[in-house]
PDB file of C-alpha atoms in Angstrom:
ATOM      1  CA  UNK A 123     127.420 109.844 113.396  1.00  0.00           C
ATOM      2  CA  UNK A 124     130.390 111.205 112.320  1.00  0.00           C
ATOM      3  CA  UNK A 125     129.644 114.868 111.326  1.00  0.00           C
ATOM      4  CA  UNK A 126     131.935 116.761 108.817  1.00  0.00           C
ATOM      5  CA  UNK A 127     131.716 120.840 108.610  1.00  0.00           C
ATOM      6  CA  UNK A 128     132.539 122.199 104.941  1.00  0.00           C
ATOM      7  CA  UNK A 129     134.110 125.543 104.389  1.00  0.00           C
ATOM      8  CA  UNK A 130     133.685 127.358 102.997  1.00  0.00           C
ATOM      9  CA  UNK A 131     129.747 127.180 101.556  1.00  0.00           C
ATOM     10  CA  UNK A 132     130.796 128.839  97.801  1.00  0.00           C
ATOM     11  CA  UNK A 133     134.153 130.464  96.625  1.00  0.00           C
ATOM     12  CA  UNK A 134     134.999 132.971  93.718  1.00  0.00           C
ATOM     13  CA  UNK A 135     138.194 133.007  91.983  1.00  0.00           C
ATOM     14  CA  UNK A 136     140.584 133.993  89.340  1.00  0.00           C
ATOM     15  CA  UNK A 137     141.894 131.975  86.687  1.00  0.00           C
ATOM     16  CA  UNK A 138     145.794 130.726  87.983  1.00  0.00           C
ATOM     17  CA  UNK A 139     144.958 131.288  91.937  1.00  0.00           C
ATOM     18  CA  UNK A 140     145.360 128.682  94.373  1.00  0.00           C
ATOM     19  CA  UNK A 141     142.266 127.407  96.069  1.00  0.00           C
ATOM     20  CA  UNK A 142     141.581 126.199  99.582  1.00  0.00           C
ATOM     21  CA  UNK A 143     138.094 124.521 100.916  1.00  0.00           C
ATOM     22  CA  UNK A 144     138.358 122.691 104.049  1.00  0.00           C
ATOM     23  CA  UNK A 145     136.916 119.663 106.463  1.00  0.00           C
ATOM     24  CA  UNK A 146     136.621 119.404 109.709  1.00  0.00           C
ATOM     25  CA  UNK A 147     135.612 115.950 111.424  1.00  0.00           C
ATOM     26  CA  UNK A 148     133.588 115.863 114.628  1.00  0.00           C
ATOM     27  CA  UNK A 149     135.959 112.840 115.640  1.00  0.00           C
ATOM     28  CA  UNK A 150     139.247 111.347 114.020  1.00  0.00           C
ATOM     29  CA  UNK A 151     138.985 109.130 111.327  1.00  0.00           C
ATOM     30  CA  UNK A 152     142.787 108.818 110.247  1.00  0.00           C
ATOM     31  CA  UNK A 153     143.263 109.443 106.790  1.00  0.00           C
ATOM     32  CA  UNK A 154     139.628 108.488 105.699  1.00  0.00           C
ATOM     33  CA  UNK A 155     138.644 111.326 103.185  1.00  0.00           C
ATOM     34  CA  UNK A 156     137.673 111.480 100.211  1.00  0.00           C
ATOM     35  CA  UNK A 157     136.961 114.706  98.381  1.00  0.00           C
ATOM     36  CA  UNK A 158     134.366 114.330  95.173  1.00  0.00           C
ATOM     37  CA  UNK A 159     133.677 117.370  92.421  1.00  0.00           C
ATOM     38  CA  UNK A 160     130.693 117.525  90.877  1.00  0.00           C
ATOM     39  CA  UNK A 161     129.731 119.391  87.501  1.00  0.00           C
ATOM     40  CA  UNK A 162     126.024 120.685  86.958  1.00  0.00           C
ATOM     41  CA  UNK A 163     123.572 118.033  86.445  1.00  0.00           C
ATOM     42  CA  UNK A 164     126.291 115.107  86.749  1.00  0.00           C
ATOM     43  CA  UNK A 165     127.183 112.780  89.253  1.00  0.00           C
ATOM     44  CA  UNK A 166     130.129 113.508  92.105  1.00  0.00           C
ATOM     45  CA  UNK A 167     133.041 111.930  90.704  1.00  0.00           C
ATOM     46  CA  UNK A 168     136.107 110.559  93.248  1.00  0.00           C
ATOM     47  CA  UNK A 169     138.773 113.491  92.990  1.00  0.00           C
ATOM     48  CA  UNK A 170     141.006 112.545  96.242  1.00  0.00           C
ATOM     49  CA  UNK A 171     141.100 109.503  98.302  1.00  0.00           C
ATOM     50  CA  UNK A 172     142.720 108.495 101.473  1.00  0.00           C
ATOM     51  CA  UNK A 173     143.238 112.301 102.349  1.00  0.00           C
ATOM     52  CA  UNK A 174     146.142 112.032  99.236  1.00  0.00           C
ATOM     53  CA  UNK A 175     145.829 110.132  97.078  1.00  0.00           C
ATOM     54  CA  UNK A 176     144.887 111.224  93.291  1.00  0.00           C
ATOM     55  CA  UNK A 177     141.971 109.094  91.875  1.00  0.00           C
ATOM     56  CA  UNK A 178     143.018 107.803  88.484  1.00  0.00           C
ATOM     57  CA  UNK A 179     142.780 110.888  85.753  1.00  0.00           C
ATOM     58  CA  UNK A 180     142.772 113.691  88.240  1.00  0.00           C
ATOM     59  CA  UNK A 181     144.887 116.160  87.474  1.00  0.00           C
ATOM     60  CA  UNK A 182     148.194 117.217  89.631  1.00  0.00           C
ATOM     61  CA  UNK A 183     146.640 120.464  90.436  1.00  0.00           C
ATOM     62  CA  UNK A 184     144.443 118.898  92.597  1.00  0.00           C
ATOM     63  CA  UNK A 185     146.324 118.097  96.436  1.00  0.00           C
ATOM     64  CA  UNK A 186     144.857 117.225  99.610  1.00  0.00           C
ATOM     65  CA  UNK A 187     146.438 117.322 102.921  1.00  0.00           C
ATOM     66  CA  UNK A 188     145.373 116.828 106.624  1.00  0.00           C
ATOM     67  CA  UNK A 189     146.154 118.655 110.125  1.00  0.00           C
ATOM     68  CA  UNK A 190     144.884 116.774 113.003  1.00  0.00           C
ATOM     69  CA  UNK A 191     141.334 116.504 112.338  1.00  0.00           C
ATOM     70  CA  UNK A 192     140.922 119.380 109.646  1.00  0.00           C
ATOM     71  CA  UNK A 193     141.467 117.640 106.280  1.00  0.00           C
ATOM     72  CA  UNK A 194     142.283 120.560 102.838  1.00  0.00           C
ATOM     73  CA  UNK A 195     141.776 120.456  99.142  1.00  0.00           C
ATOM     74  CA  UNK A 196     143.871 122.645  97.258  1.00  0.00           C
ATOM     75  CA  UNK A 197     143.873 123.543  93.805  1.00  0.00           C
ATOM     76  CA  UNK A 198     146.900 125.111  92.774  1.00  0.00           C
ATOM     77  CA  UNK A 199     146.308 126.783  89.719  1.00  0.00           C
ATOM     78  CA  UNK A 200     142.564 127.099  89.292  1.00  0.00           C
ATOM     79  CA  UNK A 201     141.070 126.351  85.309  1.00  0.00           C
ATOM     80  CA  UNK A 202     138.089 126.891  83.917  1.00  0.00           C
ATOM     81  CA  UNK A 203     137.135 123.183  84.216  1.00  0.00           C
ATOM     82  CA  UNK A 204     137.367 123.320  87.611  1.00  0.00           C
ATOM     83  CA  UNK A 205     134.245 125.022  88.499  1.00  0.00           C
ATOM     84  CA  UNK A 206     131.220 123.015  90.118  1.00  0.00           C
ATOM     85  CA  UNK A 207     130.454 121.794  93.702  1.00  0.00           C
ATOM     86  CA  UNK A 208     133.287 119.974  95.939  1.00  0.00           C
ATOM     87  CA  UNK A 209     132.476 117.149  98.931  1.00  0.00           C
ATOM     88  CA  UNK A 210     134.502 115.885 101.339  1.00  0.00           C
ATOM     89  CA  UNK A 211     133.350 112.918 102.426  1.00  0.00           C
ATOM     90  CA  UNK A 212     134.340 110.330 106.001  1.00  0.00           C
ATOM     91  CA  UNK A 213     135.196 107.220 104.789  1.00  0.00           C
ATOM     92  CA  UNK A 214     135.942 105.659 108.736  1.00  0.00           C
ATOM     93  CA  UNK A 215     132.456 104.566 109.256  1.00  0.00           C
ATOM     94  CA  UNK A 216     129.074 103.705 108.214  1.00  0.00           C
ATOM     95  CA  UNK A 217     127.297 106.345 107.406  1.00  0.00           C
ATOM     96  CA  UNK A 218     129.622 107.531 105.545  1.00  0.00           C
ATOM     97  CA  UNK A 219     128.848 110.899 105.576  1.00  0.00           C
ATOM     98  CA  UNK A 220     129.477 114.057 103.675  1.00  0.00           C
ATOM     99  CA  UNK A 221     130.661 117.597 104.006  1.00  0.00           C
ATOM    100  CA  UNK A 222     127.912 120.245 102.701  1.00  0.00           C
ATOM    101  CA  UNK A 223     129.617 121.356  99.327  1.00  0.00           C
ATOM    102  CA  UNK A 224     131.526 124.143  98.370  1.00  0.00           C
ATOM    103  CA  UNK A 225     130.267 125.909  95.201  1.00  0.00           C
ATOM    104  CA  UNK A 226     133.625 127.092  93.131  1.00  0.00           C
ATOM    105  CA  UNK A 227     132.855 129.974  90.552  1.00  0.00           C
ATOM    106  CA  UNK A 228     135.657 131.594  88.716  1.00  0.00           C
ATOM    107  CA  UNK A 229     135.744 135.220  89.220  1.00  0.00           C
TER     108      UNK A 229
ATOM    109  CA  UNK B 263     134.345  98.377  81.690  1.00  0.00           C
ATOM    110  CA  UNK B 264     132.317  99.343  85.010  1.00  0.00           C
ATOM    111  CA  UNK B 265     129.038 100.700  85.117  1.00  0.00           C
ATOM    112  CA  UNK B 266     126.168 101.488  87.340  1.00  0.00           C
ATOM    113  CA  UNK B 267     122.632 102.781  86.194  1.00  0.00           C
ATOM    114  CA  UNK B 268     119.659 103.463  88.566  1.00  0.00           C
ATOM    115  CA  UNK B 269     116.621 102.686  87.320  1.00  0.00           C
ATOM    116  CA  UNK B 270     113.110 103.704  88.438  1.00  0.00           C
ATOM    117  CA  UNK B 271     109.972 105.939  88.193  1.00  0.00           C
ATOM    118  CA  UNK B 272     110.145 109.343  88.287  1.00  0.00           C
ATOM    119  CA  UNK B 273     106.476 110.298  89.879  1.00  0.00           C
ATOM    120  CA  UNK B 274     105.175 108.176  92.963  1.00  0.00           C
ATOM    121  CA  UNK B 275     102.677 109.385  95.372  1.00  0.00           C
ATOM    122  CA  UNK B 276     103.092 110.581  99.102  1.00  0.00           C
ATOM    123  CA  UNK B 277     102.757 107.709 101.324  1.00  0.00           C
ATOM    124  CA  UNK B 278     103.470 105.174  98.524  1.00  0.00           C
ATOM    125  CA  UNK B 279     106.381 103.118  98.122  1.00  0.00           C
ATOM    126  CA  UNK B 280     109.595 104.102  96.175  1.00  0.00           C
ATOM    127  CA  UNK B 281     111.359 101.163  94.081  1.00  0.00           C
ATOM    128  CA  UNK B 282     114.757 101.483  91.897  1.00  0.00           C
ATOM    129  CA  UNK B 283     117.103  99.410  90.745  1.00  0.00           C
ATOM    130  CA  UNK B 284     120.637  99.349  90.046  1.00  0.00           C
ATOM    131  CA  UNK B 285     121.975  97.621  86.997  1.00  0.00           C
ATOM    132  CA  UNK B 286     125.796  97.606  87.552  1.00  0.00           C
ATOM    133  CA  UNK B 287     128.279  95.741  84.747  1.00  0.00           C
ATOM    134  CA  UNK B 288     131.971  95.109  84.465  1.00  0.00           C
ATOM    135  CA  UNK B 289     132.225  94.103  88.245  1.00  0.00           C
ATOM    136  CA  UNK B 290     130.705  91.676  90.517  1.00  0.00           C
ATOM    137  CA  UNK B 291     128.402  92.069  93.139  1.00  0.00           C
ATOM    138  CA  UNK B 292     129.834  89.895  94.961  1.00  0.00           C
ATOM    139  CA  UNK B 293     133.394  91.702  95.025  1.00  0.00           C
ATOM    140  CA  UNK B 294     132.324  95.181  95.384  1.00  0.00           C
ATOM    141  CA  UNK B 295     129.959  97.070  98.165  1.00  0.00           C
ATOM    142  CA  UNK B 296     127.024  99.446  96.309  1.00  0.00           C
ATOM    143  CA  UNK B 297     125.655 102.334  98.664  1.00  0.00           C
ATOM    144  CA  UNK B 298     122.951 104.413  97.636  1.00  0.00           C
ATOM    145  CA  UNK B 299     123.109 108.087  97.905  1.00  0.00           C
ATOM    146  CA  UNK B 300     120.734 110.927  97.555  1.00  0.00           C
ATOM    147  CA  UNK B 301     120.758 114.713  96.720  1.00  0.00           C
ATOM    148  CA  UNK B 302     117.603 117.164  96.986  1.00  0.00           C
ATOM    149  CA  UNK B 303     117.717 119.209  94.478  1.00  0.00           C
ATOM    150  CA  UNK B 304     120.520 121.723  94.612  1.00  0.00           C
ATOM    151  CA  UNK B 305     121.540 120.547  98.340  1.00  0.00           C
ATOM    152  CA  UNK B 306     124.148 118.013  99.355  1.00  0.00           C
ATOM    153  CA  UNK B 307     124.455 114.174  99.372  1.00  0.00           C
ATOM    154  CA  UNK B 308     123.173 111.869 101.754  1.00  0.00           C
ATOM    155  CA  UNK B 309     123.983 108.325 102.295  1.00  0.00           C
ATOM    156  CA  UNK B 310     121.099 106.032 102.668  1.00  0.00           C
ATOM    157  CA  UNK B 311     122.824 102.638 102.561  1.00  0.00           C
ATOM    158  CA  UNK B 312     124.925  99.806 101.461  1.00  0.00           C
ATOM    159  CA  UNK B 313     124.802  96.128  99.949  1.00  0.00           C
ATOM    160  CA  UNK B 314     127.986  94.728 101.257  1.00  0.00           C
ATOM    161  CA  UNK B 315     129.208  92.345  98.848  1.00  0.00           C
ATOM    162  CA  UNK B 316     129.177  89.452 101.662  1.00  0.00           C
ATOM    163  CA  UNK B 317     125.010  90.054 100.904  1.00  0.00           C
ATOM    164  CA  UNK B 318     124.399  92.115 104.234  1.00  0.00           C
ATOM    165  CA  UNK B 319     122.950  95.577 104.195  1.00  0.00           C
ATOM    166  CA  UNK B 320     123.694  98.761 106.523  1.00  0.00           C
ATOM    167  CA  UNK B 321     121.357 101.646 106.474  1.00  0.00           C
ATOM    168  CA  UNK B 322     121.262 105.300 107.719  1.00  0.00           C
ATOM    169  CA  UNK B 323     119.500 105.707 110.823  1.00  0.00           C
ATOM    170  CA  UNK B 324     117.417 108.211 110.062  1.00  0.00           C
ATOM    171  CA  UNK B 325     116.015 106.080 106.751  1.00  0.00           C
ATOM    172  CA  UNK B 326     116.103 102.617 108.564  1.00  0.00           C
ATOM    173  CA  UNK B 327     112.231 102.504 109.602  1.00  0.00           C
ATOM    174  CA  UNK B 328     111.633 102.706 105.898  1.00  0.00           C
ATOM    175  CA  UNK B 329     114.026 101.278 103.979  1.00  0.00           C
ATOM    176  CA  UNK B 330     114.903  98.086 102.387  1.00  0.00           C
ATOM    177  CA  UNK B 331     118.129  97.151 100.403  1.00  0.00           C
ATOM    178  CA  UNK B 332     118.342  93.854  98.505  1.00  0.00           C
ATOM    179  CA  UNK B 333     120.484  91.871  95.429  1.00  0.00           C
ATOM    180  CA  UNK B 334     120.011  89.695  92.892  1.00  0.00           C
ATOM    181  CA  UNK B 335     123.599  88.939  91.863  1.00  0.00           C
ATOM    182  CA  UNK B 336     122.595  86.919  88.722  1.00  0.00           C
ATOM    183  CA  UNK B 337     120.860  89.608  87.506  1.00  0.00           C
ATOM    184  CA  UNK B 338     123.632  92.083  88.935  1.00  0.00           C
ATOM    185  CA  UNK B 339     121.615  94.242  90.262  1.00  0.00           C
ATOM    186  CA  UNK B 340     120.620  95.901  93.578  1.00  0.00           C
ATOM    187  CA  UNK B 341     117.164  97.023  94.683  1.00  0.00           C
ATOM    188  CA  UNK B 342     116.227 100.276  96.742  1.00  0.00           C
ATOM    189  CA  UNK B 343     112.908  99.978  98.092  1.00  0.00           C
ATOM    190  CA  UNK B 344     111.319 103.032 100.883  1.00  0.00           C
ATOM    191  CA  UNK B 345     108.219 103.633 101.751  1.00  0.00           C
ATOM    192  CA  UNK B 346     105.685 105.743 103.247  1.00  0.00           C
ATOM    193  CA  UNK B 347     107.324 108.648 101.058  1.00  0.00           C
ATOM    194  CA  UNK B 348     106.799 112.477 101.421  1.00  0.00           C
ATOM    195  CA  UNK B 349     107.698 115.581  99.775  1.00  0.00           C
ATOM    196  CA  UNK B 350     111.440 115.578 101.572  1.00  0.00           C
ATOM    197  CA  UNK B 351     112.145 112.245  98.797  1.00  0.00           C
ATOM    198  CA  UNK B 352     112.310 114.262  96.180  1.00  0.00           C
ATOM    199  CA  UNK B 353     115.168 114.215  95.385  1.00  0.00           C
ATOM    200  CA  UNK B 354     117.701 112.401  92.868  1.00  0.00           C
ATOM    201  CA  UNK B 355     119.197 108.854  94.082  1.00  0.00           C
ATOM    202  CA  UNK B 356     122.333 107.570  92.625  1.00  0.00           C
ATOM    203  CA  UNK B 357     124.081 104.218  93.670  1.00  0.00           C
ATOM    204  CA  UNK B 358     127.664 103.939  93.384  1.00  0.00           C
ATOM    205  CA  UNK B 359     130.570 101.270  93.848  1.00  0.00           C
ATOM    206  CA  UNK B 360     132.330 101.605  96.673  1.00  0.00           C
ATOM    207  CA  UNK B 361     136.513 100.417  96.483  1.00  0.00           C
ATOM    208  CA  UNK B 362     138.252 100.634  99.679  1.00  0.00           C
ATOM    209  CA  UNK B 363     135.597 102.609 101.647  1.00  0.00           C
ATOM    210  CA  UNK B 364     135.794 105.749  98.491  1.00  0.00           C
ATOM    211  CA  UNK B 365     132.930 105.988  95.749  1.00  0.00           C
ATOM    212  CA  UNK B 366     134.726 105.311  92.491  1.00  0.00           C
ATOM    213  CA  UNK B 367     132.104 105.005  90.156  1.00  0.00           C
ATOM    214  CA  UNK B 368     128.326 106.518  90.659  1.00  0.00           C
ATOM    215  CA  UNK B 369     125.324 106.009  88.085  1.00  0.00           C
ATOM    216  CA  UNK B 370     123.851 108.668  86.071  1.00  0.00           C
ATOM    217  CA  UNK B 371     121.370 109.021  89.144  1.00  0.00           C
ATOM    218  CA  UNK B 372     117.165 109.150  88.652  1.00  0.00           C
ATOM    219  CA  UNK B 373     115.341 112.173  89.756  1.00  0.00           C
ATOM    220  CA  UNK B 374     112.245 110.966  91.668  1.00  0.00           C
ATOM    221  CA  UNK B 375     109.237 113.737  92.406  1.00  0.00           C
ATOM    222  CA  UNK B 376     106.974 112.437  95.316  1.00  0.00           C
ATOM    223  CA  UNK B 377     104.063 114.513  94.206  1.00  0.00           C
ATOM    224  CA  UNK B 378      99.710 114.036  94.097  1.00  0.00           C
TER     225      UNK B 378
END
């Protein structure tokens, strides 16, 4: 299985900063990421496919990039609404699997 | 427009077997893939499996001794069952569409306790 390590595991910050949380696959899988936020109590919902790509609604704040085999999510000016848990997840092969979340709080 | 709701009890007894459904509209069944994932309570998500829409299933290994994935497609809806259950399924289980390999639409999910 293809194993993807989350960083990092929860992240304070101020209103306005930019915000990092990174992926790193055990093995390449192209551009097949997706990141997901989720909200207390809610479902994940898509934020970023295809390591890139804005899902529909998403705001342009949100970016994500890729470096080899370490895949980013970057915020660039953090709002309050933006608080919750982030997931990468592979997209390559079955199982698809997941990074272990990234709690944001805003400082 | 597309939706997906799990369905399901909430208590089920260790060793029993676990059965949900997933009542999806505004999409067909046959056009779209629906994975089930899970998330223990305040942890991270696991996938446990997929109904491609060609009818086949794929599971995760570590579930695949004890779990079943099946359709009706004229009811639209896809059927989770696993069995011999133990306190580690607690845990909430959500199915979601799949479009191009990304989950673009999840249900509400349903919290199931495996509890005496």
């Amino acid at each position: 299985d293809i194993q993807m390590t989350q960083s990092p595991a929860s992240l304070s910050a101020s209103l306005e900063e930019i915000v990092t949380i990174t992926c790193q696959a055990s093995q390449n899988i192209g551009n097949w990421l997706a990141w997901y936020q989720q909200k207390p109590g809610k479902s994940p919902q898509l934020l970023i496919y295809g390591t890139t790509s804005l899902a529909d609604g998403v705001p342009s704040r949100f970016s994500g990039s890729r470096s080899g085999t370490q895949y980013s999510l970057k915020i660039s000016r953090l709002q309050v609404e933006d608080i919750g848990i982030y997931y990468c997840q592979q997209a390559s092969s079955t199982p698809f699997t997941f990074g272990s979340g990234t709690k944001l709080e805003i400082k | 427009q597309v939706q997906l709701m799990e369905s399901g009890p909430g208590l089920v007894q260790p060793s029993e077997t676990l059965s949900l459904t997933c009542t999806v509209s505004g999409f067909s069944l046959t056009s779209y893939n629906v994975h089930w994932v899970r998330q223990p309570p305040g942890k991270g998500l696991e996938w446990m499996g997929v109904m491609w829409s060609g009818g086949s299933t794929d599971y995760n290994s570590a579930l695949k001794s004890r779990l079943s994935i099946s359709r009706d497609t004229s009811k639209n809806q896809v059927f989770l069952k696993m069995n011999s259950l133990q306190s580690e399924d607690t845990t909430t289980y959500y199915c979601a569409r799949e479009k191009f390999h990304y989950f673009d639409y999840w249900g509400q999910g349903v919290m199931v306790t495996v509890s005496s």
